[in-house]
PDB file of C-alpha atoms in Angstrom:
ATOM      1  CA  UNK E   1       0.000   0.000   0.000  1.00 68.00           C
ATOM      2  CA  UNK E   2       1.316   3.430  -0.961  1.00 69.00           C
ATOM      3  CA  UNK E   3       1.544   5.234   2.396  1.00 78.00           C
ATOM      4  CA  UNK E   4       2.389   8.596   0.865  1.00 82.00           C
ATOM      5  CA  UNK E   5      -1.294   9.016  -0.012  1.00 84.00           C
ATOM      6  CA  UNK E   6      -2.497   8.842   3.629  1.00 90.00           C
ATOM      7  CA  UNK E   7      -2.776  12.653   4.042  1.00 90.00           C
ATOM      8  CA  UNK E   8      -4.868  12.875   0.878  1.00 90.00           C
ATOM      9  CA  UNK E   9      -6.997   9.954   2.050  1.00 92.00           C
ATOM     10  CA  UNK E  10      -7.522  11.541   5.464  1.00 94.00           C
ATOM     11  CA  UNK E  11      -8.560  14.876   3.946  1.00 94.00           C
ATOM     12  CA  UNK E  12     -10.904  13.237   1.451  1.00 94.00           C
ATOM     13  CA  UNK E  13     -12.557  11.130   4.171  1.00 95.00           C
ATOM     14  CA  UNK E  14     -13.010  14.261   6.309  1.00 95.00           C
ATOM     15  CA  UNK E  15     -14.492  15.950   3.244  1.00 94.00           C
ATOM     16  CA  UNK E  16     -16.870  13.042   2.681  1.00 94.00           C
ATOM     17  CA  UNK E  17     -18.028  13.213   6.312  1.00 94.00           C
ATOM     18  CA  UNK E  18     -18.549  16.974   6.047  1.00 92.00           C
ATOM     19  CA  UNK E  19     -20.391  16.429   2.750  1.00 91.00           C
ATOM     20  CA  UNK E  20     -22.680  13.896   4.437  1.00 91.00           C
ATOM     21  CA  UNK E  21     -23.382  16.395   7.204  1.00 89.00           C
ATOM     22  CA  UNK E  22     -24.123  19.143   4.672  1.00 87.00           C
ATOM     23  CA  UNK E  23     -26.415  16.973   2.553  1.00 89.00           C
ATOM     24  CA  UNK E  24     -28.355  15.150   5.244  1.00 88.00           C
ATOM     25  CA  UNK E  25     -28.221  17.956   7.814  1.00 80.00           C
ATOM     26  CA  UNK E  26     -28.491  15.876  10.981  1.00 76.00           C
ATOM     27  CA  UNK E  27     -27.955  18.968  13.088  1.00 71.00           C
ATOM     28  CA  UNK E  28     -30.478  21.026  11.107  1.00 68.00           C
ATOM     29  CA  UNK E  29     -28.248  24.048  10.714  1.00 70.00           C
ATOM     30  CA  UNK E  30     -26.543  23.687   7.322  1.00 69.00           C
ATOM     31  CA  UNK E  31     -29.224  25.454   5.291  1.00 76.00           C
ATOM     32  CA  UNK E  32     -28.464  23.305   2.255  1.00 81.00           C
ATOM     33  CA  UNK E  33     -30.026  20.073   3.482  1.00 83.00           C
ATOM     34  CA  UNK E  34     -31.030  17.850   0.584  1.00 82.00           C
ATOM     35  CA  UNK E  35     -30.115  20.299  -2.179  1.00 86.00           C
ATOM     36  CA  UNK E  36     -28.555  19.307  -5.486  1.00 90.00           C
ATOM     37  CA  UNK E  37     -25.462  21.384  -4.713  1.00 88.00           C
ATOM     38  CA  UNK E  38     -24.865  19.595  -1.426  1.00 89.00           C
ATOM     39  CA  UNK E  39     -25.373  16.283  -3.205  1.00 91.00           C
ATOM     40  CA  UNK E  40     -22.776  17.212  -5.817  1.00 92.00           C
ATOM     41  CA  UNK E  41     -20.314  18.270  -3.108  1.00 92.00           C
ATOM     42  CA  UNK E  42     -20.889  14.921  -1.396  1.00 92.00           C
ATOM     43  CA  UNK E  43     -20.423  13.078  -4.698  1.00 93.00           C
ATOM     44  CA  UNK E  44     -17.181  14.955  -5.364  1.00 93.00           C
ATOM     45  CA  UNK E  45     -15.693  14.203  -1.975  1.00 94.00           C
ATOM     46  CA  UNK E  46     -16.648  10.514  -2.191  1.00 95.00           C
ATOM     47  CA  UNK E  47     -15.139  10.372  -5.693  1.00 94.00           C
ATOM     48  CA  UNK E  48     -11.846  11.769  -4.423  1.00 94.00           C
ATOM     49  CA  UNK E  49     -11.834   9.223  -1.610  1.00 94.00           C
ATOM     50  CA  UNK E  50     -12.398   6.350  -4.041  1.00 94.00           C
ATOM     51  CA  UNK E  51      -9.698   7.550  -6.446  1.00 92.00           C
ATOM     52  CA  UNK E  52      -7.151   7.880  -3.633  1.00 91.00           C
ATOM     53  CA  UNK E  53      -8.023   4.388  -2.353  1.00 92.00           C
ATOM     54  CA  UNK E  54      -7.610   2.960  -5.866  1.00 90.00           C
ATOM     55  CA  UNK E  55      -4.212   4.625  -6.257  1.00 87.00           C
ATOM     56  CA  UNK E  56      -3.098   3.450  -2.813  1.00 87.00           C
ATOM     57  CA  UNK E  57      -4.055  -0.178  -3.417  1.00 88.00           C
ATOM     58  CA  UNK E  58      -3.355  -0.545  -7.141  1.00 86.00           C
ATOM     59  CA  UNK E  59      -0.161   1.597  -7.151  1.00 80.00           C
ATOM     60  CA  UNK E  60      -0.190   2.520 -10.833  1.00 80.00           C
ATOM     61  CA  UNK E  61       2.880   3.992 -12.464  1.00 77.00           C
ATOM     62  CA  UNK E  62       3.401   6.664 -15.075  1.00 73.00           C
ATOM     63  CA  UNK E  63       0.406   7.700 -17.104  1.00 80.00           C
ATOM     64  CA  UNK E  64      -2.227   5.930 -15.024  1.00 84.00           C
ATOM     65  CA  UNK E  65      -1.031   7.536 -11.805  1.00 82.00           C
ATOM     66  CA  UNK E  66      -0.865  10.929 -13.505  1.00 85.00           C
ATOM     67  CA  UNK E  67      -4.382  10.557 -14.890  1.00 88.00           C
ATOM     68  CA  UNK E  68      -5.943   9.382 -11.626  1.00 88.00           C
ATOM     69  CA  UNK E  69      -4.207  12.079  -9.586  1.00 87.00           C
ATOM     70  CA  UNK E  70      -5.232  14.730 -12.115  1.00 90.00           C
ATOM     71  CA  UNK E  71      -8.853  13.560 -11.897  1.00 92.00           C
ATOM     72  CA  UNK E  72      -8.705  13.632  -8.094  1.00 92.00           C
ATOM     73  CA  UNK E  73      -7.223  17.136  -8.176  1.00 92.00           C
ATOM     74  CA  UNK E  74      -9.905  18.315 -10.606  1.00 94.00           C
ATOM     75  CA  UNK E  75     -12.634  16.829  -8.410  1.00 93.00           C
ATOM     76  CA  UNK E  76     -11.101  18.401  -5.284  1.00 94.00           C
ATOM     77  CA  UNK E  77     -10.946  21.811  -6.968  1.00 95.00           C
ATOM     78  CA  UNK E  78     -14.548  21.683  -8.181  1.00 94.00           C
ATOM     79  CA  UNK E  79     -15.792  20.346  -4.844  1.00 94.00           C
ATOM     80  CA  UNK E  80     -13.990  23.134  -2.995  1.00 95.00           C
ATOM     81  CA  UNK E  81     -15.659  25.724  -5.228  1.00 95.00           C
ATOM     82  CA  UNK E  82     -19.077  24.113  -4.788  1.00 92.00           C
ATOM     83  CA  UNK E  83     -18.647  23.944  -1.010  1.00 92.00           C
ATOM     84  CA  UNK E  84     -17.555  27.574  -0.911  1.00 94.00           C
ATOM     85  CA  UNK E  85     -20.702  28.677  -2.741  1.00 92.00           C
ATOM     86  CA  UNK E  86     -22.791  26.500  -0.408  1.00 89.00           C
ATOM     87  CA  UNK E  87     -21.125  28.317   2.515  1.00 90.00           C
ATOM     88  CA  UNK E  88     -19.712  25.039   3.816  1.00 89.00           C
ATOM     89  CA  UNK E  89     -16.298  26.486   4.535  1.00 93.00           C
ATOM     90  CA  UNK E  90     -14.833  23.533   6.409  1.00 93.00           C
ATOM     91  CA  UNK E  91     -15.618  21.256   3.457  1.00 93.00           C
ATOM     92  CA  UNK E  92     -14.148  23.818   1.069  1.00 95.00           C
ATOM     93  CA  UNK E  93     -11.003  24.054   3.210  1.00 96.00           C
ATOM     94  CA  UNK E  94     -10.615  20.261   3.386  1.00 95.00           C
ATOM     95  CA  UNK E  95     -10.988  19.921  -0.381  1.00 95.00           C
ATOM     96  CA  UNK E  96      -8.569  22.786  -1.045  1.00 95.00           C
ATOM     97  CA  UNK E  97      -6.013  21.112   1.226  1.00 95.00           C
ATOM     98  CA  UNK E  98      -6.586  17.806  -0.581  1.00 93.00           C
ATOM     99  CA  UNK E  99      -5.951  19.609  -3.877  1.00 93.00           C
ATOM    100  CA  UNK E 100      -2.625  20.980  -2.637  1.00 93.00           C
ATOM    101  CA  UNK E 101      -1.600  17.659  -1.085  1.00 91.00           C
ATOM    102  CA  UNK E 102      -2.218  15.875  -4.396  1.00 88.00           C
ATOM    103  CA  UNK E 103      -0.015  18.245  -6.454  1.00 86.00           C
ATOM    104  CA  UNK E 104       3.360  16.722  -5.497  1.00 83.00           C
ATOM    105  CA  UNK E 105       1.885  13.223  -5.654  1.00 78.00           C
ATOM    106  CA  UNK E 106       0.765  13.813  -9.223  1.00 75.00           C
ATOM    107  CA  UNK E 107       4.125  15.226 -10.277  1.00 73.00           C
ATOM    108  CA  UNK E 108       6.088  12.321  -8.811  1.00 69.00           C
ATOM    109  CA  UNK E 109       5.234   9.300 -10.967  1.00 57.00           C
ATOM    110  CA  UNK E 110       7.412   6.715  -9.251  1.00 53.00           C
ATOM    111  CA  UNK E 111       6.387   4.222  -6.601  1.00 52.00           C
ATOM    112  CA  UNK E 112       7.101   5.022  -2.950  1.00 50.00           C
ATOM    113  CA  UNK E 113       7.906   2.532  -0.187  1.00 46.00           C
TER     114      UNK E 113
END
């Protein structure tokens, strides 16, 4: 398992939890409970989590790793923007951090111990 992706995995899981809270609104104070935007933010954060898990387990090299990391970065960027417009700032911050954590991982195409 590629341990270098643990920070990205942690941030994406936190984002998925915050997306679940925003969409389902168990505390009743998000203001975006059940909206399409909150659903898309949840979908984006879950997508990032799945991509990071795939890269950690499969450990692709070269073009596959570059493509998957680029897709995860694109999803993190769009999810951060969506969360910002939904006024879910913690989710936006988690996704922005995930974006910046994935940059060096995308650039480095070799396998890590």
